[in-house]
Each structure stands twice: as C-alpha cells, then as structure tokens.
XYZ file of C-alpha atoms in Angstrom:
289
model
C 53.205 109.900 102.336
C 56.226 111.094 100.311
C 55.817 114.827 101.267
C 55.616 114.004 104.740
C 58.875 111.909 104.384
C 60.558 114.997 102.630
C 59.258 117.018 105.780
C 61.068 114.643 108.207
C 64.297 114.920 106.135
C 63.798 118.863 106.301
C 63.431 118.821 110.028
C 66.069 116.208 110.698
C 68.585 118.235 108.091
C 68.183 121.365 110.450
C 69.099 119.692 113.608
C 72.051 117.915 112.160
C 73.184 121.028 110.463
C 73.232 122.911 114.109
C 75.276 120.367 115.313
C 77.793 120.620 112.515
C 78.358 124.139 112.952
C 78.420 124.075 116.628
C 81.065 121.330 116.691
C 83.010 122.320 113.696
C 83.251 126.072 113.752
C 86.753 126.524 115.317
C 88.620 124.241 112.995
C 86.545 125.726 109.957
C 88.043 129.491 111.077
C 91.451 127.869 111.135
C 91.018 126.315 107.821
C 89.596 129.532 105.851
C 92.330 131.655 107.422
C 95.045 129.048 106.123
C 93.486 129.278 102.690
C 93.190 132.846 102.510
C 95.895 134.672 104.603
C 98.935 136.354 103.148
C 101.538 133.676 102.790
C 103.912 135.598 105.497
C 101.233 135.927 108.020
C 100.938 132.250 109.219
C 103.288 129.491 109.189
C 100.558 126.617 109.170
C 97.118 125.707 110.603
C 98.656 125.658 114.046
C 100.339 128.928 114.025
C 96.808 130.123 112.724
C 95.353 128.742 116.078
C 97.980 129.972 118.138
C 98.230 133.668 116.672
C 94.216 133.645 116.911
C 93.759 132.875 120.100
C 96.860 135.006 121.297
C 95.658 138.112 119.457
C 92.070 137.814 119.481
C 90.915 135.542 122.131
C 89.524 131.912 122.060
C 86.142 133.298 120.756
C 87.719 134.433 117.434
C 87.773 130.819 116.340
C 83.893 131.349 116.206
C 84.091 134.157 114.078
C 81.749 134.176 110.888
C 79.462 131.374 113.016
C 76.379 133.611 112.993
C 76.202 133.170 109.275
C 75.992 129.492 109.162
C 74.235 129.185 112.323
C 71.362 131.398 110.824
C 71.447 129.589 107.363
C 72.543 125.961 108.106
C 68.911 124.952 109.003
C 67.967 125.846 105.254
C 71.292 124.420 104.006
C 71.030 121.334 105.604
C 67.301 120.850 105.413
C 67.811 121.486 101.289
C 70.901 119.180 101.403
C 68.974 116.214 103.104
C 65.734 116.869 101.510
C 67.491 117.138 98.033
C 69.284 113.761 98.367
C 65.875 111.996 99.806
C 64.260 112.884 96.656
C 67.365 112.474 94.333
C 67.457 109.037 95.617
C 63.657 108.503 94.543
C 64.444 109.950 91.025
C 67.495 108.088 90.578
C 65.743 104.722 91.429
C 62.031 104.299 93.470
C 62.929 100.695 93.611
C 64.998 99.448 96.556
C 68.277 100.160 97.756
C 70.648 102.399 95.711
C 74.077 100.967 94.289
C 76.865 102.955 94.944
C 77.237 104.491 91.756
C 73.775 105.477 92.114
C 74.323 106.794 95.459
C 77.191 108.809 94.067
C 74.710 110.399 91.457
C 72.035 111.136 94.108
C 74.768 113.008 96.119
C 75.824 114.860 93.220
C 72.375 116.090 92.565
C 72.010 117.183 95.988
C 75.086 119.071 96.097
C 74.284 120.786 93.180
C 70.840 122.017 94.623
C 72.476 122.814 98.048
C 74.639 125.375 96.123
C 71.781 127.926 96.003
C 71.939 128.299 99.743
C 75.123 127.447 100.560
C 76.803 130.068 98.465
C 75.517 133.028 100.557
C 76.185 131.441 103.775
C 79.655 130.482 102.734
C 80.422 133.829 101.525
C 79.505 135.863 104.442
C 81.279 133.405 106.823
C 84.650 133.666 104.903
C 84.239 137.431 104.814
C 83.766 137.495 108.506
C 86.598 134.721 108.844
C 89.065 136.698 106.810
C 89.095 139.723 109.483
C 91.962 139.513 112.102
C 90.835 141.167 115.004
C 91.779 144.914 113.883
C 89.661 147.814 115.099
C 88.305 148.179 111.499
C 86.870 144.857 111.773
C 83.080 144.638 110.449
C 79.896 142.830 111.972
C 77.738 140.559 109.876
C 75.108 143.340 109.307
C 77.714 145.783 108.022
C 79.369 143.239 105.804
C 75.975 142.159 104.327
C 74.733 145.644 103.796
C 78.060 146.627 101.952
C 77.939 143.697 99.637
C 74.467 144.172 98.972
C 74.780 148.216 98.095
C 77.944 147.926 96.401
C 77.651 144.727 94.292
C 73.958 143.630 94.443
C 72.474 140.230 94.389
C 74.353 138.334 91.880
C 78.028 139.757 92.349
C 77.595 140.443 96.152
C 75.539 138.236 98.012
C 75.958 135.392 95.866
C 79.414 135.814 94.810
C 81.297 132.521 94.161
C 77.988 130.654 93.491
C 79.215 128.921 90.349
C 82.597 127.741 92.193
C 80.603 126.625 94.852
C 78.308 124.315 92.566
C 81.681 122.994 90.906
C 82.682 122.403 94.826
C 79.408 120.701 95.813
C 78.804 118.308 93.273
C 82.040 116.024 93.629
C 82.004 116.899 97.361
C 78.452 115.295 98.036
C 79.085 112.523 95.643
C 81.897 111.230 97.555
C 80.332 112.242 100.951
C 77.249 110.115 100.471
C 79.039 107.283 98.893
C 81.382 106.830 101.831
C 79.109 107.457 104.243
C 76.685 104.702 103.009
C 79.280 102.232 102.215
C 80.326 102.423 105.699
C 76.690 102.223 106.760
C 76.338 98.851 104.977
C 79.552 97.474 106.225
C 78.335 98.106 109.846
C 74.668 97.065 109.022
C 76.120 93.553 108.056
C 77.588 92.931 111.439
C 74.919 94.942 113.780
C 71.680 95.030 111.578
C 69.773 98.118 110.379
C 69.445 99.487 113.840
C 73.081 100.657 114.243
C 74.777 101.639 117.500
C 75.335 105.410 117.779
C 79.358 105.075 117.275
C 78.844 103.175 114.111
C 76.747 106.307 112.979
C 79.360 108.370 114.142
C 82.130 106.598 112.238
C 80.279 106.554 109.090
C 79.579 110.414 109.322
C 83.462 110.911 110.065
C 84.221 108.621 106.964
C 81.958 110.546 104.779
C 83.435 114.055 105.782
C 86.868 112.893 104.928
C 85.703 111.904 101.488
C 83.814 115.212 101.104
C 87.197 117.300 101.629
C 89.365 114.944 99.454
C 86.872 115.298 96.712
C 86.718 118.809 96.509
C 89.569 120.609 98.479
C 91.120 122.668 95.930
C 88.005 124.223 94.729
C 87.120 125.061 98.317
C 90.454 127.036 98.197
C 89.193 128.715 94.855
C 85.913 129.527 96.477
C 87.389 130.861 99.673
C 89.656 133.210 97.639
C 86.929 134.416 95.197
C 84.585 135.119 98.217
C 87.052 137.191 99.905
C 88.235 139.196 97.155
C 87.235 143.138 97.021
C 85.906 142.689 93.637
C 83.895 140.089 91.838
C 85.450 137.542 89.571
C 85.516 138.196 85.903
C 85.082 136.220 82.763
C 82.939 132.880 82.582
C 82.905 130.622 85.703
C 85.225 128.127 83.918
C 87.542 131.070 83.166
C 87.815 132.507 86.720
C 88.011 129.089 88.284
C 90.943 127.934 86.213
C 92.529 131.574 86.554
C 92.529 131.074 90.314
C 94.018 127.566 90.349
C 96.718 128.789 88.151
C 97.375 131.885 90.628
C 97.215 129.879 93.624
C 100.225 127.208 91.897
C 102.221 130.442 90.964
C 101.984 131.929 94.415
C 102.936 129.046 96.305
C 105.448 127.735 93.751
C 104.004 124.409 93.792
C 100.489 122.425 93.888
C 100.654 122.625 97.901
C 98.776 125.678 97.697
C 95.952 124.021 96.420
C 95.868 122.286 99.597
C 96.481 124.833 102.274
C 94.660 124.205 105.381
C 93.472 120.617 104.364
C 94.629 118.921 107.864
C 92.432 121.055 109.779
C 89.697 120.367 107.330
C 90.171 116.822 107.531
C 90.335 117.082 111.129
C 87.115 119.282 111.749
C 85.288 116.781 109.305
C 85.543 113.900 111.920
C 83.563 115.481 114.649
C 81.325 117.848 112.488
C 80.201 115.037 109.944
C 79.665 112.650 112.672
C 77.789 114.764 114.708
C 75.743 115.943 111.714
C 74.601 112.488 110.735
C 74.362 111.172 113.963
C 71.711 113.924 114.978
C 70.238 113.706 111.586
C 69.699 109.720 111.607
C 68.260 110.028 115.455
C 66.042 112.968 114.615
C 64.865 111.321 111.505
C 64.226 108.066 113.481
C 62.523 109.901 116.056
C 60.117 111.585 113.491
C 59.460 108.108 111.737
C 58.263 106.695 114.845
C 55.944 109.684 115.612
C 54.693 109.931 111.745
C 54.843 106.713 110.739
C 56.916 107.303 107.394
C-alpha cells in the first residue's frame, strides 16, 4: 500500500512539475539574468524583460526551458515522493504539526537537490547567454561541462549550495502550503475548491523564495562561472555572499531579481500544486490509495 502511494506521488509530481515549468519559465529567465548579468547591463527586472524581448525575441524568455522540462519529471517526482516518505518518517500517526511539516519539507528539499542541482546548472548556463552568435545549444553546454570538468565539478556544479538552498526553501514552502490548506479546509472541508488549491500553492511559492533567496543568487553565480568554486562549501558560499555585497555596495545585491521570483511563484506554484493534487486525487480514486 505504501509503495503504491509513493508511485502515485511520483506520477502526480511529474504532472505538477511540467505545469510549473510551462507557466513559470519566462519570469525565471528574468530572475536569473537579473542575478548574474553585469551590473551595468540591465537597470532592473523590467529592463531585463524589455531588452530580452527587443534584442532576442519573446521566445528568448523560454531559453533554458529544455533542461528543466526534461528533468522536472524526475525532480518533482523525487520531491513529492520524498515529502510523502518524510511525513511518514516524522510521524506515522495522523496529521503533522506545522513544525513537523517544516522538518519533512526540509528532508524532502535535501533529497531533491540530487536532481535539482544539474537541472538548475544547465538552465542557468543557457539563460546566461544573451543572444550573441556564439550562444550554445544545451547539448554543446552539456558536452563542454562534462569534458572539461567531469561529473562533480561540471554536471553537479553548485550541488552543495543547492542543498543549502533547498532545505530552508522547502521547509517554508510546505509549511505555508499546509497552513493555507488547513485554513481553507476549516471553511470548505477536505475537498477544497480549485481556487483554494491555487491560493495555497501561491502562498507556498512565496514562502519558498523568502526563505532562501540569497542562497539562490549564490547558486546561480557559482553555476555560471567559467571555473568551479574552490574551498569547502561553507567557504565558497561565504566568499560568494561577501562578493555580492561588495559588488552591489549593499545587501540589496543578495536580493537582485527577487520581484520576478515572487511574481513567478504565484502562477508557477499554484499550477504545480493544483496539477499535483488533482492528479493525485484521480490516481487515488483509480488505485484506492
């Protein structure tokens, strides 16, 4: 029974992940470029949008989508299945408290980083190209990273900062999501209307970014660099945080691109959870678990 329940979560997670990428990619591209572009290239997120569309066309907002679209089934399947298993590990008895939900979310986030790290790395490197004749296809980027740096320093570059990002991010994500769902359930019962699922997912998405954003900026910069980071994960994360503050002359550099991330989180997280919950309910009716 537990195995079939995990299979349902894997399948529903794949559907939710595909919805997330299709809905959220344009704003994700704006967010990444705001994080990693030279300071004098763009005036802000809106300028990123205007210049990208003007110089590269509207489809440039979907640059780098192939990597998450190919990998998102695995990433979100692992995330939702890990969260389901983590909940059962934290307590097999009844509904989790919100602190227990945060713990289960953190455990799921740590597991999720295994697949999220390479998917994010290739996405960031594609988004960090600005429409010049020398821009590379995903296959070329993959081949170069593999041949020059290998698996650990190439394909998995930024793994530990991804772990550091995912733990607080998904602790916040699931806590906010479950809190919102429970508030709605008190009024509407267990069968929530679709708008309530969308609102709960949006709340979770906003909490995700607020919990981890400076680490996401570090991750993007580390993954886009020509060479791998040096030192221990703690050392290179601390060094990168310091560099960001020095470059921007304030703490504001740690939050470059936050506004498109928050805007993206509303439709992307809403569609993810709505697709996940609807698919899981369908599979539950079909399989009985």
